[in-house]
Tab-separated table of C-alpha atoms in Angstrom:
chain	number	residue	atom	x	y	z
A	1	UNK	CA	-88.322	-83.916	85.994
A	2	UNK	CA	-85.688	-86.239	87.433
A	3	UNK	CA	-84.069	-84.376	90.337
A	4	UNK	CA	-80.484	-84.969	91.357
A	5	UNK	CA	-79.968	-85.265	95.136
A	6	UNK	CA	-83.680	-84.701	95.706
A	7	UNK	CA	-83.389	-85.490	99.440
A	8	UNK	CA	-80.685	-82.894	100.065
A	9	UNK	CA	-81.917	-80.377	102.646
A	10	UNK	CA	-81.513	-76.905	101.165
A	11	UNK	CA	-83.359	-74.888	103.834
A	12	UNK	CA	-81.854	-76.374	107.008
A	13	UNK	CA	-84.028	-74.382	109.470
A	14	UNK	CA	-87.169	-75.836	107.905
A	15	UNK	CA	-86.071	-79.210	106.549
A	16	UNK	CA	-87.064	-78.196	103.000
A	17	UNK	CA	-85.411	-80.405	100.413
A	18	UNK	CA	-84.146	-79.782	96.930
A	19	UNK	CA	-86.924	-82.016	95.646
A	20	UNK	CA	-89.497	-79.712	97.214
A	21	UNK	CA	-87.837	-76.663	95.659
A	22	UNK	CA	-87.810	-78.187	92.175
A	23	UNK	CA	-91.418	-79.343	92.575
A	24	UNK	CA	-92.383	-75.825	93.633
A	25	UNK	CA	-90.793	-74.291	90.553
A	26	UNK	CA	-92.448	-76.885	88.331
A	27	UNK	CA	-95.785	-75.841	89.835
A	28	UNK	CA	-95.313	-72.076	89.422
A	29	UNK	CA	-93.369	-72.140	86.137
A	30	UNK	CA	-96.412	-71.085	84.143
A	31	UNK	CA	-96.954	-68.102	86.440
A	32	UNK	CA	-93.268	-67.106	86.342
A	33	UNK	CA	-92.738	-67.523	82.628
A	34	UNK	CA	-94.169	-64.132	81.516
A	35	UNK	CA	-91.627	-62.402	83.770
A	36	UNK	CA	-88.556	-64.322	82.564
A	37	UNK	CA	-89.386	-65.248	78.960
A	38	UNK	CA	-86.851	-63.756	76.512
A	39	UNK	CA	-85.050	-61.843	79.282
A	40	UNK	CA	-81.368	-62.002	80.181
A	41	UNK	CA	-81.514	-63.959	83.408
A	42	UNK	CA	-79.366	-63.756	86.535
A	43	UNK	CA	-79.755	-66.584	89.048
A	44	UNK	CA	-78.749	-67.069	92.666
A	45	UNK	CA	-77.420	-70.563	93.293
A	46	UNK	CA	-76.931	-72.495	96.519
A	47	UNK	CA	-75.607	-75.895	95.408
A	48	UNK	CA	-75.044	-77.013	99.019
A	49	UNK	CA	-78.181	-75.381	100.370
A	50	UNK	CA	-78.858	-72.019	101.945
A	51	UNK	CA	-76.844	-72.975	105.021
A	52	UNK	CA	-73.717	-72.495	102.901
A	53	UNK	CA	-72.614	-69.512	100.881
A	54	UNK	CA	-74.317	-69.087	97.527
A	55	UNK	CA	-73.345	-67.056	94.474
A	56	UNK	CA	-74.870	-65.043	91.649
A	57	UNK	CA	-74.522	-66.495	88.153
A	58	UNK	CA	-74.984	-64.403	85.027
A	59	UNK	CA	-73.361	-66.648	82.428
A	60	UNK	CA	-75.428	-69.392	80.836
A	61	UNK	CA	-74.720	-72.993	81.897
A	62	UNK	CA	-72.728	-74.554	79.065
A	63	UNK	CA	-74.470	-77.926	79.293
A	64	UNK	CA	-78.011	-76.554	79.025
A	65	UNK	CA	-79.781	-77.621	75.847
A	66	UNK	CA	-80.652	-75.024	73.215
A	67	UNK	CA	-84.226	-76.251	73.625
A	68	UNK	CA	-84.248	-74.838	77.168
A	69	UNK	CA	-82.377	-71.548	76.831
A	70	UNK	CA	-80.994	-69.185	74.262
A	71	UNK	CA	-77.888	-67.123	74.938
A	72	UNK	CA	-77.186	-63.444	74.483
A	73	UNK	CA	-73.674	-62.003	74.662
A	74	UNK	CA	-73.505	-58.563	76.259
A	75	UNK	CA	-70.362	-56.378	76.559
A	76	UNK	CA	-69.242	-55.635	80.113
A	77	UNK	CA	-68.099	-52.233	81.252
A	78	UNK	CA	-64.312	-52.339	81.279
A	79	UNK	CA	-64.052	-55.136	78.731
A	80	UNK	CA	-65.145	-58.706	78.192
A	81	UNK	CA	-68.666	-60.020	77.778
A	82	UNK	CA	-71.380	-61.796	79.726
A	83	UNK	CA	-73.193	-64.650	78.014
A	84	UNK	CA	-76.619	-64.451	79.658
A	85	UNK	CA	-79.126	-67.318	79.609
A	86	UNK	CA	-82.506	-66.540	78.054
A	87	UNK	CA	-85.422	-68.734	79.153
A	88	UNK	CA	-87.410	-70.256	76.295
A	89	UNK	CA	-90.026	-72.198	78.229
A	90	UNK	CA	-91.307	-73.510	81.541
A	91	UNK	CA	-88.998	-76.535	81.628
A	92	UNK	CA	-85.952	-74.281	81.860
A	93	UNK	CA	-87.193	-72.887	85.180
A	94	UNK	CA	-87.261	-76.334	86.794
A	95	UNK	CA	-83.908	-77.178	85.191
A	96	UNK	CA	-82.347	-74.142	86.854
A	97	UNK	CA	-83.843	-75.231	90.194
A	98	UNK	CA	-82.219	-78.626	89.684
A	99	UNK	CA	-78.892	-76.743	89.455
A	100	UNK	CA	-79.420	-75.382	92.948
A	101	UNK	CA	-80.985	-72.083	91.903
A	102	UNK	CA	-83.123	-70.589	94.665
A	103	UNK	CA	-83.847	-67.092	93.311
A	104	UNK	CA	-84.386	-65.728	89.807
A	105	UNK	CA	-83.621	-62.117	88.850
A	106	UNK	CA	-84.593	-60.485	85.556
A	107	UNK	CA	-84.205	-57.071	83.887
A	108	UNK	CA	-87.110	-54.760	82.978
A	109	UNK	CA	-86.649	-55.331	79.238
A	110	UNK	CA	-86.613	-58.259	76.830
A	111	UNK	CA	-83.722	-59.178	74.562
A	112	UNK	CA	-85.713	-57.882	71.589
A	113	UNK	CA	-86.077	-54.453	73.235
A	114	UNK	CA	-82.920	-54.190	75.329
A	115	UNK	CA	-82.997	-50.396	75.397
A	116	UNK	CA	-86.748	-50.039	76.000
A	117	UNK	CA	-88.220	-51.157	79.311
A	118	UNK	CA	-91.612	-52.835	79.523
A	119	UNK	CA	-91.684	-52.702	83.316
A	120	UNK	CA	-91.008	-49.940	85.823
A	121	UNK	CA	-90.052	-51.111	89.296
A	122	UNK	CA	-89.726	-49.353	92.642
A	123	UNK	CA	-88.127	-51.426	95.408
A	124	UNK	CA	-88.992	-50.219	98.913
A	125	UNK	CA	-86.152	-51.107	101.278
A	126	UNK	CA	-86.960	-50.282	104.929
A	127	UNK	CA	-84.495	-50.269	107.822
A	128	UNK	CA	-84.238	-53.764	109.295
A	129	UNK	CA	-87.708	-55.316	109.556
A	130	UNK	CA	-89.750	-52.098	109.763
A	131	UNK	CA	-92.590	-53.496	107.708
A	132	UNK	CA	-94.837	-50.696	108.964
A	133	UNK	CA	-92.611	-48.114	107.267
A	134	UNK	CA	-92.546	-50.158	104.064
A	135	UNK	CA	-96.367	-50.255	104.050
A	136	UNK	CA	-96.671	-46.526	104.632
A	137	UNK	CA	-94.160	-45.854	101.854
A	138	UNK	CA	-96.030	-48.111	99.433
A	139	UNK	CA	-99.230	-46.140	100.003
A	140	UNK	CA	-97.529	-42.736	99.695
A	141	UNK	CA	-95.533	-43.662	96.592
A	142	UNK	CA	-98.652	-45.111	94.983
A	143	UNK	CA	-100.409	-41.786	95.529
A	144	UNK	CA	-97.651	-39.941	93.678
A	145	UNK	CA	-97.701	-42.428	90.822
A	146	UNK	CA	-101.486	-42.260	90.592
A	147	UNK	CA	-101.247	-38.481	90.210
A	148	UNK	CA	-99.453	-39.176	86.906
A	149	UNK	CA	-102.000	-41.854	85.959
A	150	UNK	CA	-99.421	-44.594	86.496
A	151	UNK	CA	-101.262	-47.721	87.627
A	152	UNK	CA	-99.141	-49.836	89.933
A	153	UNK	CA	-99.341	-53.387	91.160
A	154	UNK	CA	-97.827	-54.735	94.337
A	155	UNK	CA	-95.537	-57.605	95.263
A	156	UNK	CA	-93.919	-58.844	98.435
A	157	UNK	CA	-90.159	-59.026	97.981
A	158	UNK	CA	-89.857	-62.162	100.088
A	159	UNK	CA	-87.388	-60.119	102.128
A	160	UNK	CA	-87.976	-56.890	104.105
A	161	UNK	CA	-89.901	-54.699	101.667
A	162	UNK	CA	-92.385	-54.466	98.841
A	163	UNK	CA	-92.041	-53.835	95.126
A	164	UNK	CA	-94.331	-51.572	93.136
A	165	UNK	CA	-94.446	-52.422	89.454
A	166	UNK	CA	-96.012	-50.721	86.427
A	167	UNK	CA	-96.307	-52.450	83.082
A	168	UNK	CA	-95.287	-50.250	80.136
A	169	UNK	CA	-95.311	-50.369	76.391
A	170	UNK	CA	-91.645	-50.633	75.288
A	171	UNK	CA	-91.608	-47.128	73.802
A	172	UNK	CA	-89.601	-45.281	76.426
A	173	UNK	CA	-85.770	-45.530	76.238
A	174	UNK	CA	-84.407	-47.290	79.302
A	175	UNK	CA	-82.487	-44.272	80.576
A	176	UNK	CA	-85.670	-42.199	80.401
A	177	UNK	CA	-87.634	-44.955	82.130
A	178	UNK	CA	-85.056	-44.933	84.915
A	179	UNK	CA	-85.351	-41.154	85.036
A	180	UNK	CA	-89.134	-41.398	85.353
A	181	UNK	CA	-88.794	-43.911	88.189
A	182	UNK	CA	-86.244	-41.708	89.913
A	183	UNK	CA	-88.296	-38.557	89.450
A	184	UNK	CA	-91.443	-40.037	90.965
A	185	UNK	CA	-89.418	-41.523	93.821
A	186	UNK	CA	-87.872	-38.099	94.447
A	187	UNK	CA	-91.296	-36.434	94.497
A	188	UNK	CA	-92.560	-38.979	97.019
A	189	UNK	CA	-89.471	-38.574	99.209
A	190	UNK	CA	-89.724	-34.769	99.046
A	191	UNK	CA	-93.373	-34.936	100.122
A	192	UNK	CA	-92.570	-37.326	102.990
A	193	UNK	CA	-88.933	-36.611	103.960
A	194	UNK	CA	-89.187	-38.315	107.351
A	195	UNK	CA	-90.442	-41.537	105.772
A	196	UNK	CA	-88.608	-42.008	102.461
A	197	UNK	CA	-85.216	-41.249	100.965
A	198	UNK	CA	-83.227	-41.750	97.771
A	199	UNK	CA	-79.930	-41.957	99.676
A	200	UNK	CA	-78.011	-44.913	98.263
A	201	UNK	CA	-75.625	-45.212	101.239
A	202	UNK	CA	-77.244	-46.891	104.237
A	203	UNK	CA	-75.529	-44.595	106.723
A	204	UNK	CA	-77.351	-41.645	105.138
A	205	UNK	CA	-80.836	-43.170	105.358
A	206	UNK	CA	-81.412	-43.178	109.090
A	207	UNK	CA	-84.801	-44.706	109.895
A	208	UNK	CA	-86.211	-44.003	106.443
A	209	UNK	CA	-87.228	-46.307	103.606
A	210	UNK	CA	-84.900	-46.308	100.608
A	211	UNK	CA	-86.926	-45.980	97.408
A	212	UNK	CA	-84.716	-47.960	95.052
A	213	UNK	CA	-85.346	-46.802	91.488
A	214	UNK	CA	-82.134	-48.405	90.208
A	215	UNK	CA	-83.885	-51.522	88.894
A	216	UNK	CA	-84.968	-49.781	85.707
A	217	UNK	CA	-82.053	-50.008	83.288
A	218	UNK	CA	-81.127	-52.739	80.804
A	219	UNK	CA	-79.468	-55.603	82.697
A	220	UNK	CA	-80.226	-54.106	86.085
A	221	UNK	CA	-82.344	-56.774	87.704
A	222	UNK	CA	-84.998	-57.335	90.318
A	223	UNK	CA	-86.385	-60.470	91.887
A	224	UNK	CA	-88.860	-62.285	89.648
A	225	UNK	CA	-92.443	-62.724	90.874
A	226	UNK	CA	-92.945	-66.196	92.406
A	227	UNK	CA	-89.224	-66.596	93.165
A	228	UNK	CA	-88.125	-68.146	96.425
A	229	UNK	CA	-85.688	-66.260	98.622
A	230	UNK	CA	-82.752	-67.833	100.427
A	231	UNK	CA	-84.175	-67.037	103.841
A	232	UNK	CA	-85.548	-69.100	106.716
A	233	UNK	CA	-88.982	-70.398	105.824
A	234	UNK	CA	-88.307	-70.221	102.079
A	235	UNK	CA	-90.228	-66.972	101.677
A	236	UNK	CA	-91.643	-66.071	98.266
A	237	UNK	CA	-91.759	-62.868	96.239
A	238	UNK	CA	-95.455	-63.051	95.470
A	239	UNK	CA	-98.047	-60.823	93.773
A	240	UNK	CA	-100.612	-59.398	96.179
A	241	UNK	CA	-103.523	-57.013	95.905
A	242	UNK	CA	-103.481	-53.520	97.361
A	243	UNK	CA	-106.232	-54.611	99.729
A	244	UNK	CA	-103.793	-57.190	101.152
A	245	UNK	CA	-100.909	-54.816	101.845
A	246	UNK	CA	-101.718	-54.298	105.517
A	247	UNK	CA	-102.210	-58.007	106.211
A	248	UNK	CA	-99.299	-59.700	104.380
A	249	UNK	CA	-95.738	-59.106	105.543
A	250	UNK	CA	-92.993	-58.790	102.910
A	251	UNK	CA	-91.736	-62.250	103.934
A	252	UNK	CA	-95.117	-63.559	105.013
A	253	UNK	CA	-95.794	-66.039	102.205
A	254	UNK	CA	-93.662	-69.193	102.384
A	255	UNK	CA	-93.119	-72.223	100.169
A	256	UNK	CA	-95.194	-74.439	102.425
A	257	UNK	CA	-98.069	-71.937	102.588
A	258	UNK	CA	-98.000	-70.787	98.961
A	259	UNK	CA	-100.787	-73.038	97.706
A	260	UNK	CA	-103.455	-70.692	99.044
A	261	UNK	CA	-102.185	-68.023	96.614
A	262	UNK	CA	-102.773	-70.162	93.521
A	263	UNK	CA	-106.493	-69.442	93.387
A	264	UNK	CA	-106.074	-65.651	93.104
A	265	UNK	CA	-104.472	-63.437	90.477
A	266	UNK	CA	-104.405	-59.823	91.709
A	267	UNK	CA	-102.512	-58.728	88.574
A	268	UNK	CA	-104.916	-60.244	86.038
A	269	UNK	CA	-106.382	-56.990	84.745
A	270	UNK	CA	-103.127	-55.003	84.703
A	271	UNK	CA	-102.231	-53.704	81.241
A	272	UNK	CA	-99.263	-51.789	79.870
A	273	UNK	CA	-99.410	-48.229	78.597
A	274	UNK	CA	-97.188	-45.767	76.779
A	275	UNK	CA	-95.325	-43.880	79.498
A	276	UNK	CA	-93.346	-41.610	77.173
A	277	UNK	CA	-95.728	-38.641	77.638
A	278	UNK	CA	-95.640	-39.189	81.402
A	279	UNK	CA	-91.860	-38.801	81.516
A	280	UNK	CA	-92.112	-35.151	80.461
A	281	UNK	CA	-94.771	-34.463	83.082
A	282	UNK	CA	-92.629	-36.016	85.803
A	283	UNK	CA	-89.571	-34.020	84.747
A	284	UNK	CA	-91.614	-30.812	84.838
A	285	UNK	CA	-93.038	-31.649	88.274
A	286	UNK	CA	-89.559	-32.344	89.673
A	287	UNK	CA	-88.308	-29.013	88.337
A	288	UNK	CA	-91.305	-27.077	89.669
A	289	UNK	CA	-90.838	-28.683	93.086
A	290	UNK	CA	-87.285	-27.320	93.167
A	291	UNK	CA	-85.800	-30.817	93.451
A	292	UNK	CA	-82.244	-31.063	92.169
A	293	UNK	CA	-81.201	-34.566	91.148
A	294	UNK	CA	-77.460	-34.992	90.982
A	295	UNK	CA	-75.961	-36.921	88.039
A	296	UNK	CA	-75.942	-40.586	88.944
A	297	UNK	CA	-74.798	-43.160	86.407
A	298	UNK	CA	-74.815	-46.373	88.405
A	299	UNK	CA	-77.823	-47.712	86.480
A	300	UNK	CA	-75.828	-47.544	83.221
A	301	UNK	CA	-73.390	-50.258	84.330
């Protein structure tokens, strides 16, 4: 596509231009599309480049053609509405990049099934750059999830941690999906209390990894696979295989080294399943373990 200000440097530490960013998103649009198609999108824009302050945008650009995006109006807590953009095809991804979008965020449900999630997501957030703790937590959390026959796939966040994702049939109400994610996170943290925590406040975490289960409600978002991050090197949130966990840092794949990832698809065989029966098993296991989960409604907002 024709790129405005293509020579503008948007990653000043690396000399990466806006033209390179748009070209990247044109290249990976087909890979990204399944994770953004028919979802209410939130984007992170840096019109002057990542050396200047960016902002999150939830409302759809008014000048975008109806051929590129649809729009869905969602009530906001406390009044008003948000008019989210909904991607209709690959060209919209590059068009957003041409607006200065660096990172794409999407919810775990489509607009057709707003109250039923088709993804479960656990975001492992370690202290500072303790990638070793993030790796250990990924292994331990995966063991808990496997005990409930929940097959997980792995992604670098492009930042400090990893994401575990499980594809689901959209049969489980979003609140219950969030409860399942929280319950399994709590079981993992209870089994490894010196490694993982569910404490939302950073001052309460110490040197432990925060297992963020809060990505699992309608309109709560997480970074989209193949998205760039506004960090030095233009790191990428990229799918990886479990056999690569110990060799790829969370920010280890960069825009200018991404091409080597195009020949592999570690998520190819991953299929969704009905997790509704699993939710009851998780709830029972949490109760039997004597874990008390306090009411927490942040994921409803």
